[in-house]
Tab-separated table of C-alpha atoms and ligand atoms in Angstrom:
chain	number	residue	atom	x	y	z
A	83	MET	CA	-59.357	-71.306	-29.595
A	84	LYS	CA	-58.455	-67.776	-29.697
A	85	GLU	CA	-58.022	-67.447	-25.841
A	86	ALA	CA	-56.052	-70.609	-25.612
A	87	LEU	CA	-53.575	-69.153	-28.578
A	88	THR	CA	-53.441	-65.866	-26.806
A	89	THR	CA	-52.445	-67.236	-23.415
A	90	ALA	CA	-49.925	-69.504	-24.933
A	91	TYR	CA	-48.407	-66.549	-26.801
A	92	GLU	CA	-48.367	-64.314	-23.745
A	93	ALA	CA	-46.743	-66.897	-21.557
A	94	ARG	CA	-44.131	-67.573	-24.258
A	95	GLU	CA	-43.449	-63.852	-24.510
A	96	THR	CA	-43.007	-63.374	-20.727
A	97	LEU	CA	-40.635	-66.286	-20.553
A	98	ILE	CA	-38.502	-64.981	-23.568
A	99	GLN	CA	-38.276	-61.552	-22.002
A	100	GLU	CA	-37.413	-63.023	-18.509
A	101	GLN	CA	-34.634	-65.024	-20.310
A	102	GLU	CA	-33.514	-61.984	-22.207
A	103	LEU	CA	-33.388	-59.909	-19.012
A	104	ALA	CA	-31.345	-62.508	-17.168
A	105	ARG	CA	-29.165	-63.167	-20.174
A	106	SER	CA	-28.345	-59.398	-20.486
A	107	LEU	CA	-27.955	-59.061	-16.796
A	108	GLU	CA	-25.376	-61.944	-16.841
A	109	GLU	CA	-23.498	-60.413	-19.774
A	110	GLY	CA	-23.640	-56.931	-18.215
A	111	ALA	CA	-25.233	-55.506	-21.192
A	112	LEU	CA	-27.602	-53.539	-18.976
A	113	ASP	CA	-25.716	-50.830	-17.034
A	114	VAL	CA	-27.955	-49.991	-14.273
A	115	THR	CA	-25.331	-47.300	-13.339
A	116	LEU	CA	-26.020	-45.083	-16.381
A	117	PRO	CA	-27.784	-41.812	-15.653
A	118	GLY	CA	-31.337	-41.701	-16.966
A	119	ARG	CA	-32.538	-39.892	-20.120
A	120	PRO	CA	-33.761	-36.396	-19.093
A	121	ARG	CA	-37.400	-35.907	-19.907
A	122	GLU	CA	-38.378	-32.549	-21.828
A	123	ALA	CA	-40.202	-30.393	-19.620
A	124	GLY	CA	-42.744	-27.862	-20.818
A	125	GLY	CA	-42.708	-24.237	-19.687
A	126	LEU	CA	-45.008	-21.409	-19.021
A	127	HIS	CA	-46.026	-19.190	-22.019
A	128	PRO	CA	-44.351	-15.683	-21.557
A	129	SER	CA	-47.656	-14.064	-21.465
A	130	THR	CA	-48.801	-16.366	-18.766
A	131	ARG	CA	-45.728	-15.509	-16.931
A	132	THR	CA	-46.492	-11.757	-17.084
A	133	LEU	CA	-50.086	-12.372	-16.313
A	134	ARG	CA	-49.144	-14.292	-13.072
A	135	GLN	CA	-46.693	-11.406	-11.943
A	136	ILE	CA	-49.422	-8.758	-12.659
A	137	GLN	CA	-52.012	-10.830	-10.797
A	138	ALA	CA	-49.813	-11.327	-7.749
A	139	ILE	CA	-48.933	-7.661	-7.522
A	140	TRP	CA	-52.554	-6.639	-7.526
A	141	ALA	CA	-53.615	-9.473	-5.150
A	142	GLU	CA	-51.127	-7.998	-2.487
A	143	MET	CA	-52.914	-4.659	-2.977
A	144	GLY	CA	-56.250	-6.308	-2.268
A	145	PHE	CA	-57.772	-6.814	-5.732
A	146	GLN	CA	-59.371	-10.150	-6.386
A	147	VAL	CA	-59.589	-11.630	-9.816
A	148	PHE	CA	-62.894	-11.595	-11.733
A	149	ARG	CA	-63.245	-13.548	-14.899
A	150	SER	CA	-65.405	-12.132	-17.344
A	151	ARG	CA	-66.592	-13.444	-20.788
A	152	ASP	CA	-64.790	-13.431	-24.202
A	153	VAL	CA	-68.122	-13.518	-25.999
A	154	GLU	CA	-69.958	-10.344	-25.310
A	155	ASP	CA	-73.076	-8.474	-26.336
A	156	ASP	CA	-72.905	-5.017	-28.135
A	157	TYR	CA	-74.667	-3.304	-25.363
A	158	THR	CA	-72.052	-4.394	-22.535
A	159	ASN	CA	-69.139	-3.919	-24.738
A	160	PHE	CA	-70.007	-0.377	-26.070
A	161	THR	CA	-73.466	1.077	-24.923
A	162	ALA	CA	-73.055	0.465	-21.167
A	163	LEU	CA	-69.576	1.898	-21.464
A	164	ASN	CA	-71.092	5.285	-22.631
A	165	MET	CA	-70.810	4.500	-26.451
A	166	PRO	CA	-74.400	4.267	-27.626
A	167	PRO	CA	-74.935	2.881	-31.189
A	168	HIS	CA	-73.173	5.092	-33.945
A	169	HIS	CA	-71.156	6.837	-31.208
A	170	PRO	CA	-67.698	7.792	-33.179
A	171	ALA	CA	-65.597	6.481	-30.335
A	172	ARG	CA	-66.629	2.786	-31.333
A	173	ASP	CA	-64.314	3.250	-34.126
A	174	MET	CA	-61.381	2.983	-31.834
A	175	TRP	CA	-62.203	-0.652	-31.396
A	176	ASP	CA	-62.461	-2.665	-34.697
A	177	THR	CA	-64.922	-5.542	-33.840
A	178	PHE	CA	-65.222	-9.061	-34.696
A	179	TYR	CA	-69.118	-9.676	-35.204
A	180	THR	CA	-70.789	-13.155	-35.077
A	181	THR	CA	-73.673	-14.397	-37.299
A	182	GLN	CA	-75.881	-13.733	-34.229
A	183	GLU	CA	-77.210	-10.047	-34.113
A	184	ASN	CA	-75.448	-8.029	-31.242
A	185	VAL	CA	-73.277	-10.890	-30.180
A	186	ILE	CA	-69.425	-9.861	-30.611
A	187	LEU	CA	-66.056	-10.817	-29.339
A	188	ARG	CA	-64.994	-8.361	-26.762
A	189	THR	CA	-62.666	-5.653	-28.064
A	190	HIS	CA	-61.380	-4.909	-24.462
A	191	THR	CA	-61.895	-6.205	-21.051
A	192	SER	CA	-63.695	-3.004	-19.943
A	193	PRO	CA	-67.384	-4.632	-20.381
A	194	GLY	CA	-66.163	-6.840	-17.418
A	195	GLN	CA	-66.477	-3.678	-15.462
A	196	ILE	CA	-70.248	-3.734	-15.935
A	197	ARG	CA	-70.561	-7.508	-15.276
A	198	ALA	CA	-68.383	-7.138	-12.127
A	199	MET	CA	-70.253	-4.409	-10.713
A	200	HIS	CA	-73.727	-6.345	-11.234
A	201	ALA	CA	-72.129	-9.565	-9.845
A	202	LEU	CA	-70.428	-8.167	-6.893
A	203	GLY	CA	-72.016	-4.814	-6.010
A	204	ALA	CA	-75.077	-6.049	-4.410
A	205	LYS	CA	-77.165	-3.554	-6.531
A	206	GLY	CA	-74.953	-0.567	-5.975
A	207	THR	CA	-74.413	-1.070	-2.205
A	208	ARG	CA	-71.013	-2.791	-1.836
A	209	PRO	CA	-67.613	-1.402	-2.677
A	210	ILE	CA	-65.428	-3.397	-5.300
A	211	ARG	CA	-61.747	-3.986	-5.839
A	212	VAL	CA	-60.995	-6.474	-8.670
A	213	ILE	CA	-58.796	-6.969	-11.806
A	214	LEU	CA	-60.091	-8.564	-14.852
A	215	PRO	CA	-57.607	-10.563	-16.933
A	216	GLY	CA	-58.482	-11.990	-20.379
A	217	MET	CA	-58.361	-12.218	-23.928
A	218	CYS	CA	-59.365	-9.559	-26.256
A	219	TYR	CA	-60.050	-9.526	-30.023
A	220	ARG	CA	-59.766	-6.803	-32.693
A	221	TYR	CA	-60.459	-6.863	-36.271
A	222	GLU	CA	-57.166	-5.026	-37.135
A	223	GLN	CA	-54.335	-5.257	-39.355
A	224	ILE	CA	-51.848	-7.667	-37.914
A	225	THR	CA	-48.456	-5.816	-37.409
A	226	ALA	CA	-45.294	-6.145	-35.415
A	227	ARG	CA	-47.068	-4.189	-32.635
A	228	SER	CA	-50.726	-5.261	-32.903
A	229	GLU	CA	-52.396	-8.660	-32.939
A	230	ILE	CA	-55.868	-9.470	-33.486
A	231	GLN	CA	-56.093	-11.376	-30.319
A	232	PHE	CA	-54.181	-10.248	-27.084
A	233	HIS	CA	-54.644	-10.095	-23.413
A	234	GLN	CA	-55.613	-7.254	-21.373
A	235	VAL	CA	-55.744	-6.741	-17.509
A	236	GLU	CA	-58.582	-4.398	-16.283
A	237	GLY	CA	-58.776	-2.976	-12.912
A	238	LEU	CA	-61.758	-1.544	-11.268
A	239	ALA	CA	-62.179	0.039	-7.693
A	240	VAL	CA	-65.527	1.387	-6.660
A	241	GLY	CA	-66.207	3.100	-3.251
A	242	ARG	CA	-67.586	5.997	-1.593
A	243	THR	CA	-64.592	8.269	-1.408
A	244	ILE	CA	-62.246	7.217	-4.131
A	245	THR	CA	-60.401	10.117	-5.744
A	246	MET	CA	-57.956	10.628	-8.464
A	247	THR	CA	-55.198	10.677	-5.707
A	248	ASP	CA	-56.029	7.113	-5.039
A	249	LEU	CA	-55.729	6.075	-8.748
A	250	LYS	CA	-52.352	7.872	-9.125
A	251	GLY	CA	-50.854	6.562	-5.892
A	252	THR	CA	-52.132	2.860	-6.636
A	253	ILE	CA	-50.803	2.772	-9.955
A	254	ALA	CA	-47.384	4.389	-9.028
A	255	ASP	CA	-47.225	1.714	-6.413
A	256	PHE	CA	-47.937	-0.987	-8.921
A	257	ALA	CA	-45.243	0.290	-11.279
A	258	ARG	CA	-42.663	0.204	-8.245
A	259	ARG	CA	-43.570	-3.467	-7.606
A	260	MET	CA	-43.473	-4.364	-11.339
A	261	TYR	CA	-40.631	-2.319	-12.583
A	262	GLY	CA	-38.392	-1.619	-9.493
A	263	GLU	CA	-38.293	0.546	-6.437
A	264	ARG	CA	-37.129	3.626	-8.192
A	265	ALA	CA	-39.436	3.292	-11.325
A	266	ARG	CA	-41.009	6.790	-12.007
A	267	VAL	CA	-44.287	7.197	-13.591
A	268	ARG	CA	-46.001	10.140	-15.313
A	269	PHE	CA	-49.674	10.727	-16.202
A	270	ARG	CA	-50.830	12.059	-19.643
A	271	ALA	CA	-54.180	13.592	-20.292
A	272	SER	CA	-56.149	11.123	-22.612
A	273	HIS	CA	-59.652	10.274	-23.681
A	274	PHE	CA	-61.744	7.150	-23.107
A	275	PRO	CA	-65.656	7.430	-23.245
A	276	PHE	CA	-66.004	5.295	-20.102
A	277	THR	CA	-63.576	7.368	-17.949
A	278	GLU	CA	-63.523	11.233	-16.935
A	279	PRO	CA	-61.042	12.325	-16.782
A	280	SER	CA	-58.892	9.955	-18.483
A	281	MET	CA	-55.150	9.344	-18.568
A	282	GLU	CA	-52.423	7.210	-20.146
A	283	VAL	CA	-49.568	6.072	-18.019
A	284	ASP	CA	-45.824	6.086	-18.813
A	285	VAL	CA	-43.125	4.581	-16.877
A	286	GLU	CA	-39.645	5.658	-17.090
A	287	CYS	CA	-37.845	3.410	-19.621
A	288	PHE	CA	-36.597	0.305	-17.627
A	289	ILE	CA	-34.248	-0.738	-20.464
A	290	CYS	CA	-32.129	2.789	-20.433
A	291	GLY	CA	-33.164	4.164	-17.165
A	292	GLY	CA	-34.596	7.026	-19.018
A	293	GLU	CA	-31.680	8.065	-21.005
A	294	GLY	CA	-33.118	7.167	-24.365
A	295	CYS	CA	-32.868	4.033	-26.424
A	296	ARG	CA	-34.544	2.253	-29.268
A	297	VAL	CA	-37.325	0.614	-27.086
A	298	CYS	CA	-38.514	3.894	-25.761
A	299	LYS	CA	-37.961	5.568	-29.188
A	300	TYR	CA	-35.325	7.921	-27.405
A	301	SER	CA	-38.056	9.686	-25.249
A	302	GLY	CA	-36.899	7.928	-21.838
A	303	TRP	CA	-40.680	6.803	-21.310
A	304	VAL	CA	-42.800	3.840	-22.466
A	305	GLU	CA	-46.621	3.679	-22.164
A	306	ILE	CA	-48.029	0.929	-19.842
A	307	MET	CA	-51.690	1.467	-19.625
A	308	GLY	CA	-55.013	3.617	-19.946
A	309	CYS	CA	-56.876	4.665	-16.877
A	310	GLY	CA	-59.160	7.168	-15.501
A	311	MET	CA	-62.059	7.799	-13.064
A	312	VAL	CA	-65.050	5.664	-13.783
A	313	HIS	CA	-67.656	7.723	-15.890
A	314	PRO	CA	-70.972	8.460	-13.915
A	315	VAL	CA	-73.011	6.786	-16.749
A	316	VAL	CA	-70.853	3.615	-16.313
A	317	LEU	CA	-71.519	3.687	-12.621
A	318	GLU	CA	-75.205	4.104	-13.248
A	319	ASN	CA	-75.215	1.334	-15.717
A	320	GLY	CA	-73.499	-0.847	-13.029
A	321	GLY	CA	-76.251	-0.231	-10.512
A	322	TYR	CA	-74.425	2.447	-8.408
A	323	ASP	CA	-75.636	6.106	-7.770
A	324	PRO	CA	-72.962	8.199	-8.962
A	325	THR	CA	-73.620	10.997	-6.521
A	326	GLN	CA	-72.666	8.644	-3.649
A	327	TRP	CA	-70.041	6.309	-5.317
A	328	SER	CA	-66.965	6.979	-7.247
A	329	GLY	CA	-64.399	4.756	-8.753
A	330	PHE	CA	-61.145	4.351	-10.680
A	331	ALA	CA	-60.378	1.805	-13.674
A	332	PHE	CA	-57.224	0.935	-15.543
A	333	GLY	CA	-56.523	-1.464	-18.648
A	334	MET	CA	-53.010	-2.628	-19.510
A	335	GLY	CA	-51.675	-5.019	-22.281
A	336	PRO	CA	-49.355	-7.808	-20.904
A	337	GLU	CA	-47.910	-8.919	-24.369
A	338	ARG	CA	-46.708	-5.304	-24.904
A	339	ILE	CA	-45.291	-5.235	-21.475
A	340	THR	CA	-43.616	-8.633	-22.099
A	341	MET	CA	-42.254	-7.123	-25.356
A	342	LEU	CA	-40.658	-4.243	-23.579
A	343	LYS	CA	-39.179	-6.455	-20.733
A	344	HIS	CA	-37.481	-8.935	-23.067
A	345	GLY	CA	-36.869	-6.619	-26.034
A	346	ILE	CA	-39.042	-8.631	-28.270
A	347	ASN	CA	-39.558	-6.911	-31.595
A	348	ASP	CA	-42.549	-8.603	-32.929
A	349	ILE	CA	-45.771	-9.604	-31.400
A	350	ARG	CA	-46.587	-12.235	-33.920
A	351	TYR	CA	-44.223	-14.582	-32.048
A	352	PHE	CA	-46.625	-14.845	-29.220
A	353	TRP	CA	-49.094	-17.127	-30.894
A	354	SER	CA	-47.096	-18.619	-33.599
A	355	GLY	CA	-46.348	-21.714	-31.510
A	356	ASP	CA	-42.772	-21.682	-32.710
A	357	LEU	CA	-40.730	-23.624	-30.042
A	358	ARG	CA	-37.488	-21.792	-30.856
A	359	PHE	CA	-39.244	-18.685	-29.411
A	360	LEU	CA	-41.130	-20.229	-26.527
A	361	GLU	CA	-38.074	-22.137	-25.292
A	362	GLN	CA	-36.249	-19.124	-24.568
A	363	PHE	CA	-38.448	-18.294	-21.480
B	230	FA5	C1	-58.589	0.084	-23.995
B	230	FA5	O1	-58.884	-0.972	-24.569
B	230	FA5	C2	-59.383	0.625	-22.757
B	230	FA5	N1	-60.381	-0.301	-22.477
B	230	FA5	C3	-58.423	0.756	-21.564
B	230	FA5	C4	-58.886	1.420	-20.356
B	230	FA5	C5	-59.452	0.742	-19.280
B	230	FA5	C6	-58.799	2.789	-20.305
B	230	FA5	C7	-60.087	1.226	-18.074
B	230	FA5	C8	-59.489	3.436	-19.213
B	230	FA5	C9	-60.030	2.647	-18.107
B	230	FA5	P1	-56.597	0.611	-25.467
B	230	FA5	O2	-57.267	0.316	-26.768
B	230	FA5	O3	-55.571	1.708	-25.361
B	230	FA5	O4	-57.622	0.980	-24.343
B	230	FA5	O5	-55.831	-0.889	-25.014
B	230	FA5	C10	-55.234	-0.917	-23.767
B	230	FA5	C11	-53.922	-1.649	-23.892
B	230	FA5	O6	-54.162	-2.968	-24.623
B	230	FA5	C12	-52.839	-1.092	-24.718
B	230	FA5	O7	-52.020	-0.138	-24.072
B	230	FA5	C13	-52.000	-2.277	-25.195
B	230	FA5	O8	-51.150	-2.634	-24.276
B	230	FA5	C14	-53.058	-3.274	-25.505
B	230	FA5	N2	-53.451	-3.487	-27.034
B	230	FA5	C15	-54.410	-2.745	-27.500
B	230	FA5	N3	-54.381	-3.292	-28.802
B	230	FA5	C16	-53.657	-4.187	-29.009
B	230	FA5	C17	-53.159	-5.004	-30.170
B	230	FA5	N4	-53.736	-4.997	-31.205
B	230	FA5	N5	-52.234	-5.912	-29.868
B	230	FA5	C18	-51.697	-6.041	-28.556
B	230	FA5	N6	-52.023	-5.366	-27.537
B	230	FA5	C19	-52.955	-4.469	-27.897
């Protein structure tokens, strides 16, 4: 009974539709010359754009992408990076803990260095050249400059004869490719427990060309990353003999880079999901 009714209903509906169509065509109500309605197209998130640009530049220089994990253990995030329990430098990274002991959300992409060395180093016998992009999490006060989740792009090169000259030259080359042929960089002494020596890198302000503006706080320079020579303890924890092998590492923040590039004055826009912000890119 139901099937018979459904079939009858459908047949009638098709007939009406065909008649309607024929009638509207006859009357000219359907103007096939009208342009179609445009479909809304999605776009890439501003962070994704910057990440892809950074990845492409490092790929040209022979760095492959290595994906490490967001959920880490305390050992890899801190201890293996030369910060044993109760080390004061751990305070530099306020941490999200989980209910499981020693399981945390990574506070930076640096623990990926240890994982890359174990995964690709063949027990400390092979050189490595990788970048490690990914999300990091910090239990911090959210401000216009700081979010509790943000991306980092880590870089790691391990080899037999890598020196600080390689680090400086490679980063200067990255800056030229990212910020333009004439971009100048400067290196400032800094401190990270997992690199020795450690530096922070500034690039000449690409908004004002070094003359001084609001973005660079009238200094002519903006900070783009932390870096240094991989600490012997970290090489050892990655399975390498530090008397035979050396390396350099760096870490940069794509959101801060994007903010500088587009003059975005508040990092909270990035994950607000506000289309008025996202549609501008
Ligand atoms: C680090 O996290 C080091 N692991 C970087 C490093 C790697 C040094 C390898 C040496 C060798 P730092 O805490 O400064 O360093 O963070 C690096 C970058 O991440 C900053 O320059 C910034 O761009 C970004 N960043 C840090 N905290 C935040 C935050 N709360 N919100 C947005 N971006 C952040």
